[in-house]
Tab-separated table of C-alpha atoms and ligand atoms in Angstrom:
chain	number	residue	atom	x	y	z
D	254	MET	CA	67.090	93.477	84.784
D	255	SER	CA	68.874	92.064	81.711
D	256	LYS	CA	69.065	88.336	81.059
D	257	PRO	CA	70.961	86.210	83.579
D	258	ILE	CA	74.597	85.315	83.264
D	259	ARG	CA	74.731	81.521	83.061
D	260	LEU	CA	77.415	79.534	84.843
D	261	GLY	CA	78.851	76.072	84.277
D	262	ILE	CA	81.053	74.449	86.914
D	263	ALA	CA	83.627	71.769	86.078
D	264	GLY	CA	84.919	69.906	89.121
D	265	LEU	CA	82.769	69.169	92.144
D	266	GLY	CA	85.350	68.437	94.818
D	267	THR	CA	85.242	70.258	98.141
D	268	VAL	CA	85.658	73.675	96.496
D	269	GLY	CA	83.219	72.997	93.635
D	270	ALA	CA	80.538	71.765	96.030
D	271	ALA	CA	81.125	74.796	98.274
D	272	VAL	CA	80.655	77.145	95.292
D	273	VAL	CA	77.325	75.453	94.419
D	274	LYS	CA	76.230	75.798	98.043
D	275	LEU	CA	77.288	79.431	98.278
D	276	LEU	CA	75.497	80.353	95.041
D	277	ASN	CA	72.352	78.632	96.324
D	278	GLU	CA	72.352	79.967	99.843
D	279	ARG	CA	73.493	83.561	99.214
D	280	GLN	CA	71.463	84.158	96.070
D	281	GLN	CA	69.654	87.187	97.479
D	282	ARG	CA	72.731	88.811	98.949
D	283	LEU	CA	74.703	88.340	95.719
D	284	GLN	CA	71.918	89.740	93.564
D	285	ALA	CA	71.638	92.835	95.747
D	286	ALA	CA	75.087	93.882	94.490
D	287	LEU	CA	74.720	92.953	90.817
D	288	PRO	CA	73.145	94.437	87.718
D	289	ARG	CA	72.524	90.936	86.301
D	290	ARG	CA	71.231	87.745	87.807
D	291	ILE	CA	73.760	84.921	88.071
D	292	GLN	CA	72.423	81.465	87.476
D	293	LEU	CA	74.208	78.142	87.755
D	294	VAL	CA	72.868	76.027	84.911
D	295	ALA	CA	75.237	73.094	84.336
D	296	VAL	CA	77.878	71.036	86.089
D	297	THR	CA	80.379	68.309	85.278
D	298	ALA	CA	82.610	66.061	87.351
D	299	ARG	CA	84.218	62.638	87.091
D	300	ASP	CA	81.636	60.751	89.120
D	301	ARG	CA	77.958	61.554	88.726
D	302	THR	CA	76.812	59.212	91.489
D	303	LYS	CA	78.906	60.585	94.339
D	304	ASP	CA	77.072	62.303	97.214
D	305	ARG	CA	78.587	65.770	97.591
D	306	GLY	CA	76.206	67.075	100.187
D	307	VAL	CA	74.589	69.533	97.735
D	308	ASP	CA	71.481	69.184	95.606
D	309	LEU	CA	72.516	69.083	91.937
D	310	SER	CA	69.125	68.014	90.574
D	311	GLY	CA	68.291	71.455	89.181
D	312	PHE	CA	71.354	71.611	86.946
D	313	GLU	CA	72.151	70.025	83.618
D	314	TRP	CA	74.760	67.285	84.029
D	315	VAL	CA	77.365	67.306	81.247
D	316	ASP	CA	79.691	64.316	80.968
D	317	ASP	CA	82.628	66.110	79.434
D	318	ALA	CA	84.339	69.262	80.752
D	319	VAL	CA	85.385	70.470	77.289
D	320	ALA	CA	81.807	70.062	76.030
D	321	LEU	CA	80.581	72.133	78.975
D	322	ALA	CA	83.280	74.752	78.321
D	323	VAL	CA	81.962	75.430	74.809
D	324	SER	CA	78.284	74.815	75.509
D	325	PRO	CA	75.952	77.522	74.121
D	326	ASP	CA	73.996	77.171	77.388
D	327	ILE	CA	76.652	78.892	79.510
D	328	ASP	CA	78.370	82.287	79.548
D	329	VAL	CA	80.996	81.664	82.231
D	330	PHE	CA	83.039	78.497	82.706
D	331	ILE	CA	84.256	77.796	86.240
D	332	GLU	CA	87.234	75.459	86.266
D	333	LEU	CA	87.792	73.664	89.576
D	334	ILE	CA	89.361	70.491	88.219
D	335	GLY	CA	93.006	71.344	88.862
D	336	GLY	CA	96.234	70.316	87.177
D	337	GLU	CA	98.663	72.020	84.850
D	338	THR	CA	97.687	70.041	81.759
D	339	GLY	CA	94.995	67.570	80.688
D	340	THR	CA	91.287	68.268	81.031
D	341	ALA	CA	91.707	71.530	82.951
D	342	TYR	CA	93.941	73.016	80.260
D	343	ASP	CA	91.845	71.697	77.377
D	344	ALA	CA	88.599	72.989	78.860
D	345	VAL	CA	89.898	76.451	79.811
D	346	GLU	CA	91.520	76.892	76.424
D	347	ALA	CA	88.321	75.821	74.649
D	348	ALA	CA	86.166	78.138	76.760
D	349	LEU	CA	88.385	81.162	76.109
D	350	ARG	CA	88.616	80.410	72.398
D	351	SER	CA	84.838	80.349	72.209
D	352	GLY	CA	84.625	83.701	73.988
D	353	LYS	CA	83.423	82.438	77.358
D	354	SER	CA	84.827	84.022	80.471
D	355	VAL	CA	86.670	81.705	82.824
D	356	VAL	CA	87.018	81.665	86.587
D	357	THR	CA	89.628	79.240	87.893
D	358	ALA	CA	91.338	78.284	91.144
D	359	ASN	CA	94.063	76.486	89.206
D	360	LYS	CA	97.427	78.014	90.130
D	361	ALA	CA	99.492	75.313	88.368
D	362	LEU	CA	97.659	75.882	85.084
D	363	LEU	CA	98.166	79.648	85.189
D	364	ALA	CA	101.741	79.499	86.478
D	365	HIS	CA	102.666	77.468	83.392
D	366	HIS	CA	100.273	78.847	80.764
D	367	GLY	CA	99.102	82.182	82.211
D	368	THR	CA	100.425	84.539	79.548
D	369	GLU	CA	99.195	82.370	76.688
D	370	LEU	CA	95.706	82.007	78.228
D	371	ALA	CA	95.531	85.739	78.988
D	372	ARG	CA	96.280	86.401	75.325
D	373	LEU	CA	93.508	84.039	74.229
D	374	ALA	CA	91.022	85.677	76.590
D	375	GLU	CA	91.780	89.139	75.252
D	376	LYS	CA	91.482	87.969	71.685
D	377	SER	CA	87.970	86.635	72.231
D	378	GLY	CA	86.856	89.420	74.583
D	379	ALA	CA	86.510	87.069	77.552
D	380	ALA	CA	87.596	87.561	81.154
D	381	LEU	CA	90.069	85.214	82.851
D	382	LYS	CA	89.947	85.476	86.645
D	383	PHE	CA	91.796	83.600	89.352
D	384	GLU	CA	91.430	85.130	92.818
D	385	ALA	CA	91.024	81.658	94.323
D	386	ALA	CA	94.320	80.475	92.830
D	387	VAL	CA	96.421	82.579	95.210
D	388	ALA	CA	96.116	82.360	98.994
D	389	GLY	CA	92.571	80.940	99.111
D	390	GLY	CA	90.225	83.446	100.707
D	391	ILE	CA	92.662	86.391	100.845
D	392	PRO	CA	91.595	88.955	98.207
D	393	ILE	CA	95.171	89.752	97.183
D	394	ILE	CA	94.595	89.625	93.427
D	395	LYS	CA	91.814	92.181	93.648
D	396	ALA	CA	93.908	94.299	95.997
D	397	LEU	CA	96.838	94.336	93.548
D	398	ARG	CA	94.649	94.817	90.468
D	399	GLU	CA	92.566	97.610	91.923
D	400	SER	CA	93.263	99.100	95.334
D	401	LEU	CA	97.072	99.125	95.157
D	402	TRP	CA	97.413	99.770	91.435
D	403	SER	CA	98.581	103.374	91.719
D	404	SER	CA	101.593	102.380	93.825
D	405	GLU	CA	104.885	101.330	92.298
D	406	ILE	CA	105.554	97.976	93.929
D	407	ARG	CA	108.994	97.099	95.252
D	408	ARG	CA	108.353	93.750	96.892
D	409	VAL	CA	105.562	91.197	97.284
D	410	TYR	CA	106.163	88.392	99.722
D	411	GLY	CA	104.322	86.060	101.971
D	412	ILE	CA	103.421	82.729	103.383
D	413	LEU	CA	101.743	81.129	100.403
D	414	ASN	CA	101.550	77.507	101.471
D	415	GLY	CA	99.453	76.509	104.457
D	416	THR	CA	100.806	72.969	104.663
D	417	CYS	CA	104.388	74.136	105.245
D	418	ASN	CA	103.197	76.757	107.670
D	419	TYR	CA	101.334	74.064	109.566
D	420	ILE	CA	104.350	71.763	109.697
D	421	LEU	CA	107.120	74.172	110.755
D	422	PRO	CA	105.556	75.577	113.976
D	423	LEU	CA	104.538	72.089	115.136
D	424	MET	CA	108.106	70.893	114.653
D	425	MET	CA	109.119	73.720	116.977
D	426	THR	CA	106.447	73.687	119.685
D	427	GLU	CA	106.059	69.935	119.901
D	428	GLY	CA	109.546	68.903	118.793
D	429	ARG	CA	107.965	66.517	116.299
D	430	ALA	CA	109.631	65.033	113.254
D	431	PHE	CA	108.873	66.350	109.794
D	432	ASP	CA	107.251	63.184	108.403
D	433	ASP	CA	104.969	62.813	111.380
D	434	VAL	CA	103.563	66.348	111.052
D	435	LEU	CA	103.247	66.051	107.276
D	436	ALA	CA	101.109	62.922	107.694
D	437	GLU	CA	98.821	64.918	109.985
D	438	ALA	CA	98.521	67.786	107.451
D	439	GLN	CA	97.615	65.274	104.736
D	440	ALA	CA	94.988	63.641	106.917
D	441	ALA	CA	93.473	67.074	107.634
D	442	GLY	CA	93.201	67.709	103.867
D	443	TYR	CA	95.505	70.747	103.677
D	444	ALA	CA	98.161	69.193	101.483
D	445	GLU	CA	98.022	68.891	97.697
D	446	ALA	CA	97.251	65.453	96.234
D	447	ASP	CA	101.003	65.119	95.766
D	448	PRO	CA	102.457	66.730	98.927
D	449	THR	CA	105.842	67.272	97.287
D	450	PHE	CA	104.146	70.269	95.627
D	451	ASP	CA	103.688	71.722	99.116
D	452	ILE	CA	106.874	70.792	100.925
D	453	GLY	CA	109.069	71.200	97.849
D	454	GLY	CA	107.914	74.828	97.515
D	455	PHE	CA	106.264	74.415	94.085
D	456	ASP	CA	102.723	75.247	95.217
D	457	ALA	CA	103.983	78.509	96.732
D	458	ALA	CA	105.985	79.169	93.552
D	459	HIS	CA	102.884	78.729	91.375
D	460	LYS	CA	101.152	81.433	93.412
D	461	LEU	CA	104.203	83.687	93.459
D	462	ALA	CA	104.461	83.538	89.652
D	463	LEU	CA	100.961	85.049	89.391
D	464	LEU	CA	101.582	87.746	92.001
D	465	THR	CA	104.830	88.754	90.276
D	466	SER	CA	103.179	89.173	86.923
D	467	ILE	CA	100.496	91.515	88.234
D	468	ALA	CA	102.811	93.421	90.574
D	469	PHE	CA	105.635	93.987	88.078
D	470	GLY	CA	103.981	93.754	84.662
D	471	THR	CA	106.014	90.753	83.576
D	472	GLU	CA	105.043	87.625	81.675
D	473	VAL	CA	104.218	84.749	83.998
D	474	ALA	CA	107.540	82.961	84.461
D	475	PHE	CA	107.316	80.025	86.824
D	476	ASP	CA	110.566	78.570	85.475
D	477	ASP	CA	112.474	81.671	86.563
D	478	ILE	CA	111.647	81.141	90.223
D	479	TYR	CA	114.344	79.830	92.528
D	480	VAL	CA	112.582	77.105	94.535
D	481	GLU	CA	113.802	75.370	97.674
D	482	GLY	CA	111.447	73.413	99.948
D	483	ILE	CA	111.403	72.710	103.664
D	484	GLU	CA	112.487	69.058	103.466
D	485	ASN	CA	115.937	69.726	104.891
D	486	ILE	CA	114.891	71.864	107.843
D	487	THR	CA	115.734	70.007	111.034
D	488	PRO	CA	114.651	70.461	114.653
D	489	ALA	CA	118.247	71.677	115.256
D	490	ASP	CA	117.629	74.607	112.870
D	491	ILE	CA	114.283	75.419	114.417
D	492	ASP	CA	115.802	75.411	117.919
D	493	ALA	CA	118.788	77.497	116.846
D	494	ALA	CA	116.502	79.992	115.089
D	495	ASP	CA	114.435	80.305	118.243
D	496	GLU	CA	117.504	80.954	120.396
D	497	LEU	CA	118.739	83.591	117.963
D	498	GLY	CA	115.385	85.401	117.852
D	499	TYR	CA	113.978	84.032	114.598
D	500	ARG	CA	111.248	81.782	113.246
D	501	ILE	CA	111.609	79.726	110.071
D	502	LYS	CA	108.889	80.187	107.443
D	503	LEU	CA	108.586	79.086	103.835
D	504	LEU	CA	108.358	82.476	102.102
D	505	GLY	CA	107.681	83.393	98.517
D	506	VAL	CA	109.383	86.666	97.632
D	507	ALA	CA	109.290	88.751	94.448
D	508	LEU	CA	111.619	91.710	94.630
D	509	LYS	CA	112.494	94.404	92.137
D	510	THR	CA	116.289	94.780	91.964
D	511	ASP	CA	118.682	96.584	89.643
D	512	ALA	CA	119.492	93.184	88.122
D	513	GLY	CA	115.847	92.314	87.398
D	514	ILE	CA	113.015	90.672	89.320
D	515	GLU	CA	114.238	88.291	91.971
D	516	GLN	CA	111.637	85.549	92.425
D	517	ARG	CA	112.340	82.994	95.127
D	518	VAL	CA	110.646	80.494	97.380
D	519	HIS	CA	112.715	79.069	100.233
D	520	PRO	CA	112.799	78.516	103.973
D	521	THR	CA	113.460	81.911	105.494
D	522	MET	CA	114.394	83.188	108.935
D	523	VAL	CA	112.145	86.047	109.983
D	524	PRO	CA	112.472	87.997	113.248
D	525	LYS	CA	110.448	86.290	115.970
D	526	HIS	CA	108.517	89.454	116.779
D	527	SER	CA	107.647	90.425	113.197
D	528	ALA	CA	103.986	90.209	112.180
D	529	ILE	CA	104.729	87.456	109.662
D	530	ALA	CA	106.360	85.286	112.349
D	531	GLU	CA	103.046	85.264	114.199
D	532	VAL	CA	101.172	83.773	111.236
D	533	ASN	CA	100.876	80.084	112.037
D	534	GLY	CA	98.967	77.025	110.928
D	535	VAL	CA	97.275	76.852	107.533
D	536	THR	CA	96.840	80.605	107.565
D	537	ASN	CA	98.498	82.465	104.670
D	538	CYS	CA	99.671	86.030	104.488
D	539	VAL	CA	100.688	88.280	101.628
D	540	ALA	CA	102.615	91.497	102.164
D	541	VAL	CA	103.168	94.262	99.650
D	542	ASP	CA	105.765	97.042	99.897
D	543	GLY	CA	104.920	99.875	97.575
D	544	ASP	CA	105.744	103.523	97.043
D	545	ASP	CA	103.030	105.781	98.421
D	546	VAL	CA	101.079	102.989	100.061
D	547	GLY	CA	103.946	101.756	102.260
D	548	ALA	CA	103.649	98.276	103.782
D	549	ILE	CA	100.397	96.343	103.543
D	550	MET	CA	99.777	92.863	104.893
D	551	LEU	CA	96.750	90.673	104.321
D	552	VAL	CA	96.318	87.614	106.524
D	553	GLY	CA	93.688	84.904	106.196
D	554	PRO	CA	92.773	81.354	105.302
D	555	GLY	CA	94.911	80.136	102.419
D	556	ALA	CA	92.897	77.028	101.656
D	557	GLY	CA	89.660	75.273	102.471
D	558	ALA	CA	86.252	75.016	100.858
D	559	GLY	CA	84.591	78.154	102.240
D	560	PRO	CA	87.428	80.676	101.717
D	561	THR	CA	88.261	79.377	98.237
D	562	ALA	CA	84.587	79.364	97.200
D	563	SER	CA	84.273	82.943	98.443
D	564	SER	CA	87.089	84.004	96.090
D	565	VAL	CA	85.546	82.104	93.158
D	566	VAL	CA	82.203	83.836	93.705
D	567	SER	CA	83.880	87.232	93.975
D	568	ASP	CA	85.331	86.686	90.469
D	569	ILE	CA	81.938	85.615	89.139
D	570	MET	CA	80.473	88.835	90.534
D	571	ASP	CA	83.106	90.951	88.795
D	572	ILE	CA	82.292	89.263	85.492
D	573	ALA	CA	78.583	89.848	86.083
D	574	ARG	CA	79.399	93.533	86.588
D	575	GLY	CA	81.040	93.562	83.163
D	576	ASP	CA	84.702	93.580	84.240
D	577	ARG	CA	86.876	92.460	81.319
D	578	THR	CA	90.196	93.819	82.577
D	579	PRO	CA	93.050	91.677	81.185
D	580	ALA	CA	93.982	88.719	83.392
D	581	PHE	CA	97.245	90.304	84.569
D	582	VAL	CA	95.831	93.847	84.282
D	583	ARG	CA	98.097	95.009	81.470
D	584	PRO	CA	97.251	93.599	78.035
D	585	ALA	CA	99.208	90.361	77.502
D	586	ALA	CA	101.153	91.987	74.638
D	587	ASP	CA	102.464	94.627	77.077
D	588	LEU	CA	103.722	92.151	79.691
D	589	VAL	CA	107.497	92.240	79.471
D	590	PRO	CA	109.584	89.059	79.400
D	591	GLN	CA	111.067	88.305	82.796
D	592	GLU	CA	114.478	89.731	83.404
D	593	ARG	CA	115.550	87.144	85.913
D	594	ALA	CA	117.819	88.187	88.769
D	595	ARG	CA	120.131	85.239	89.520
D	596	MET	CA	120.205	83.971	93.088
D	597	ARG	CA	123.974	84.439	93.232
D	598	ALA	CA	123.281	88.165	93.057
D	599	HIS	CA	120.858	87.990	96.003
D	600	GLU	CA	121.930	90.198	98.880
D	601	GLY	CA	120.965	89.434	102.430
D	602	ALA	CA	122.054	87.996	105.733
D	603	TYR	CA	122.474	84.255	106.201
D	604	TYR	CA	122.175	81.611	108.885
D	605	ILE	CA	124.730	78.822	108.492
D	606	ARG	CA	124.829	75.676	110.621
D	607	MET	CA	127.720	73.254	110.429
D	608	SER	CA	128.859	70.155	112.281
D	609	VAL	CA	132.490	70.960	112.946
D	610	TYR	CA	135.318	68.749	114.249
D	611	ASP	CA	136.195	70.379	117.539
D	612	ARG	CA	139.942	70.727	117.118
D	613	PRO	CA	142.518	73.513	117.066
D	614	GLY	CA	142.336	75.741	114.039
D	615	ALA	CA	138.870	74.663	112.846
D	616	PHE	CA	137.053	77.850	113.841
D	617	ALA	CA	139.919	80.018	112.637
D	618	ALA	CA	139.846	78.294	109.242
D	619	ILE	CA	136.083	78.796	108.913
D	620	ALA	CA	136.287	82.442	109.900
D	621	GLY	CA	139.230	82.854	107.502
D	622	ARG	CA	137.263	81.455	104.560
D	623	MET	CA	134.414	83.850	105.325
D	624	ALA	CA	136.857	86.764	105.558
D	625	GLU	CA	138.404	85.843	102.182
D	626	GLN	CA	134.986	86.438	100.620
D	627	GLU	CA	134.518	89.629	102.668
D	628	VAL	CA	131.638	88.058	104.584
D	629	SER	CA	131.302	89.746	107.934
D	630	LEU	CA	129.942	87.671	110.817
D	631	GLU	CA	127.342	89.072	113.161
D	632	SER	CA	127.496	86.133	115.555
D	633	ILE	CA	129.020	82.704	116.015
D	634	VAL	CA	127.334	80.331	118.431
D	635	GLN	CA	128.756	76.986	119.387
D	636	ARG	CA	125.928	74.694	120.366
D	637	ARG	CA	125.977	71.424	122.305
D	638	ALA	CA	128.824	69.068	121.490
D	639	HIS	CA	128.086	65.507	120.498
D	640	ARG	CA	130.028	62.444	119.470
D	641	ALA	CA	130.672	61.770	115.820
D	642	LEU	CA	128.694	58.809	114.604
D	643	PRO	CA	130.838	55.797	113.768
D	644	GLY	CA	131.603	55.653	110.056
D	645	ILE	CA	130.477	59.220	109.437
D	646	ASP	CA	133.849	60.153	108.044
D	647	ALA	CA	135.698	57.109	106.791
D	648	GLY	CA	139.474	57.364	107.015
D	649	ARG	CA	139.429	59.937	109.814
D	650	ALA	CA	139.452	59.077	113.482
D	651	PRO	CA	136.063	60.234	114.772
D	652	GLY	CA	136.464	63.168	117.122
D	653	GLU	CA	134.183	65.413	119.067
D	654	LEU	CA	131.736	67.286	116.883
D	655	THR	CA	130.190	70.586	117.705
D	656	ASN	CA	127.283	72.371	116.065
D	657	VAL	CA	128.369	75.826	114.980
D	658	VAL	CA	125.817	78.421	113.973
D	659	LEU	CA	126.877	81.596	112.163
D	660	ILE	CA	124.772	84.616	111.378
D	661	THR	CA	126.311	86.843	108.718
D	662	HIS	CA	125.849	90.505	108.009
D	663	PRO	CA	124.255	91.197	104.615
D	664	THR	CA	126.374	89.894	101.767
D	665	THR	CA	125.890	88.365	98.343
D	666	GLU	CA	124.852	84.772	97.853
D	667	ALA	CA	127.832	84.298	95.532
D	668	ALA	CA	130.206	85.175	98.391
D	669	ILE	CA	128.486	82.812	100.819
D	670	ARG	CA	128.524	79.948	98.344
D	671	LYS	CA	132.227	80.411	97.593
D	672	ALA	CA	133.087	80.559	101.298
D	673	LEU	CA	131.090	77.392	102.016
D	674	GLU	CA	132.725	75.536	99.120
D	675	ALA	CA	136.143	76.368	100.560
D	676	ILE	CA	135.049	75.370	104.092
D	677	VAL	CA	133.798	72.006	102.848
D	678	ALA	CA	137.059	71.446	100.935
D	679	ASP	CA	139.108	72.217	104.078
D	680	GLY	CA	137.614	69.126	105.743
D	681	HIS	CA	136.776	70.612	109.133
D	682	ILE	CA	133.073	69.810	108.874
D	683	VAL	CA	130.889	66.777	108.315
D	684	HIS	CA	127.667	66.948	106.253
D	685	LYS	CA	126.739	69.701	103.840
D	686	PRO	CA	126.407	72.997	105.715
D	687	GLN	CA	122.844	74.177	106.266
D	688	MET	CA	122.191	77.639	104.838
D	689	ILE	CA	118.980	79.605	105.449
D	690	ARG	CA	118.387	83.100	104.139
D	691	ILE	CA	117.302	85.826	106.536
D	692	GLU	CA	114.700	88.240	105.131
D	693	ASN	CA	114.996	91.905	105.921
D	694	LEU	CA	111.552	92.894	107.226
C	293	HSE	N1	98.124	72.860	99.441
C	293	HSE	C1	97.848	74.254	99.487
C	293	HSE	C2	98.400	74.777	100.803
C	293	HSE	C3	96.364	74.489	99.373
C	293	HSE	O1	98.852	73.990	101.638
C	293	HSE	O2	98.418	75.983	101.000
C	293	HSE	C4	95.976	75.779	98.738
C	293	HSE	O3	96.629	76.082	97.573
């Protein structure tokens, strides 16, 4: 057997410690599948004294991640620090410049600097691998890079954030408030250090940016993603969705259209009996629609020490086998700039919920505004009436309010937005209307 491939790990949080443990405990099994021995030789983290539940005594301790990244003692740098900039960026950049392959779980780093880092890796002949950055233990990157490569892909979509997927079903089944369930997800360790990354949709968007690039051969373009989080979803929406036969999920969708690649992350109504509606809790799922292959869906743990470590080790194994395929499969120079499809061009059905003054002509005016934009309504449901809150609409005598829920037939987002602007201007409703896109599955 040739000389071992030497690993250095930067970041010994839950995932880093789990990778050390996995490499220790599964040594024999890993070696059985590899032409070269893999050997962890050095580690670095912020706090040397912390007990991480793994024995680090056999490894060199390096105080500085960048120093480890360029150390002549390692061949592969494993970045588990996290963060779009700062030490993670500096260390990965330094490792790639010095020709060392990199394995990272850092979705934010790659979503913002993926194309540039892929270019650096190719220049120095290094590999840059990131299975753990997207959907934890689900091997979707490998599936797209290898197994599904021959298919022309039309759409990639999925539940890419476990925290949101944990919150939304609990709001429905237990009728609990958003903040209460979020606090529970944070306590359980699912949420990002800053949970606005989760609930604001940005974590899912980071992952979607990477999937899009591999699936469609485009430069990584996080800034071209339309992002809307789940902060404004109310129990009223969840109840209405249930009555109408839907569940609400935060979906990430990348779709090839005539106008370009539509990349979006937003709360989405999916049919209650679809496979994706059944994916609950911190579980993630990624679905791919491709020519030839048809519809594929992978479901599994999207976070957590064990699943994420398993993906990190799978990348290390590929490097040990000699895989130097470009990070996004095509050489970075061949990735085409994103041709961004604007959300106003999005076509689909919509759920709209409005608090309407229950008075003659209100419904007719709303339906009229929809008709003006050629939006056809599939259903209108008037839900329980309630009293207007005092002061909700200064200058107008408070009247009875009724919750009106509309489901439209497929239309363009531009038409819906224009119709809603006119409805708001007509003054028959209080509050901004709620609009949730319905995904055609
Ligand atoms: N905060 C992420 C989630 C963890 O909730 O899915 C994995 O990226």
